[in-house]
Tab-separated table of C-alpha atoms in Angstrom:
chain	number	residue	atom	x	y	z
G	18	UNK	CA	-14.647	-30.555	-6.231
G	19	UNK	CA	-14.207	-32.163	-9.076
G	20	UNK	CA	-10.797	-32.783	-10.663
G	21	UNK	CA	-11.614	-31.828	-14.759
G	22	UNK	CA	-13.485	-28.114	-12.599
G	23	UNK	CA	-9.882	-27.714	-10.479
G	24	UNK	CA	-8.471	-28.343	-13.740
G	25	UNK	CA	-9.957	-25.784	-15.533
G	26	UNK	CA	-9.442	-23.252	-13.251
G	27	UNK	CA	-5.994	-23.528	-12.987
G	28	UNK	CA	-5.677	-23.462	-16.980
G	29	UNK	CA	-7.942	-20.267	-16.925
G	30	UNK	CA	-5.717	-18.373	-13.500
G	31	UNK	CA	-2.920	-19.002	-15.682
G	32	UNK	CA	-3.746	-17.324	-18.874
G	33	UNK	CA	-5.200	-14.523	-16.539
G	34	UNK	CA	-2.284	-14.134	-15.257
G	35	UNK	CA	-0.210	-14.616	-17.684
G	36	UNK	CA	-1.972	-11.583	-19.763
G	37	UNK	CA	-1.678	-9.473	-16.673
G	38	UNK	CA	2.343	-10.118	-16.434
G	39	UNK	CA	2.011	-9.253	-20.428
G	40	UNK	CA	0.139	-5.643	-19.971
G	41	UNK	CA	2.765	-5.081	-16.976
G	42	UNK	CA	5.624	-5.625	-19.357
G	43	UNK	CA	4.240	-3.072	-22.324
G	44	UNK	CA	5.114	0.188	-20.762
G	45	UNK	CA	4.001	1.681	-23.817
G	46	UNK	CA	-0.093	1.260	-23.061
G	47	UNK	CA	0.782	1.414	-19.194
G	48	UNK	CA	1.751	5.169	-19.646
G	49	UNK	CA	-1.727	5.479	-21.734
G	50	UNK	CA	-3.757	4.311	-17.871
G	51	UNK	CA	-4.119	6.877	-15.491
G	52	UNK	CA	-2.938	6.163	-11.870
G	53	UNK	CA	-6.288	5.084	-10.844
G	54	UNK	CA	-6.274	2.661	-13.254
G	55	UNK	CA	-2.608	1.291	-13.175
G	56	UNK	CA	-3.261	1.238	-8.981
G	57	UNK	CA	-6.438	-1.254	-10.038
G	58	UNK	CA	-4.608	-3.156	-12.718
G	59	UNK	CA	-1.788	-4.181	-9.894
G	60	UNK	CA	-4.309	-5.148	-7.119
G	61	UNK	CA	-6.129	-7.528	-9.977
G	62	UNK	CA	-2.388	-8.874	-10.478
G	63	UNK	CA	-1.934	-9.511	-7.253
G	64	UNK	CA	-5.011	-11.351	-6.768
G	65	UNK	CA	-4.913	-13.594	-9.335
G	66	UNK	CA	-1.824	-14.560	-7.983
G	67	UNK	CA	-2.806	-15.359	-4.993
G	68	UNK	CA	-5.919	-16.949	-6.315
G	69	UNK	CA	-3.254	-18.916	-8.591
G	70	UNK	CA	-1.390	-20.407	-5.702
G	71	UNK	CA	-4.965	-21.661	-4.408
G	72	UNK	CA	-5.366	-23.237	-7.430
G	73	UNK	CA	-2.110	-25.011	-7.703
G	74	UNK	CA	-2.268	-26.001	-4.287
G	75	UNK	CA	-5.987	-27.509	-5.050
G	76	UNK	CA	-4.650	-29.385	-8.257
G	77	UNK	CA	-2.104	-30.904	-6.561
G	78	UNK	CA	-4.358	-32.699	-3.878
G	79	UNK	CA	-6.276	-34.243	-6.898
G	80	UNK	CA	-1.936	-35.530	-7.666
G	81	UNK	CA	-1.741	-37.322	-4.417
């Protein structure tokens, strides 16, 4: 892989994420999802955090 790809990733895993921690935080447009779509919201978060962790732990082989 290369590094500018692992790179990128990261940068895009963490605005993903990011705006997922930001929709979790508005209650307001939470109570507007129905509890299918809240329950689908949370597995996405979930995943891109774990997908997130991959990533870091990819970037930082490229450190050392």
């Amino acid at each position: 892989m290369n590094s500018k790809i692992v790179k990128k990733r990261l940068e895009d895993l963490t605005r993903e994420y990011e705006a997922y921690l930001k929709m979790d935080e508005n209650k307001e447009d939470l109570a507007n999802l129905t509890k299918d779509q809240r329950e689908k919201l949370e597995v996405k978060k979930k995943n891109i955090g774990l997908s997130l962790k991959i990533a870091v732990a990819n970037t930082y082989r490229f450190l050392y």
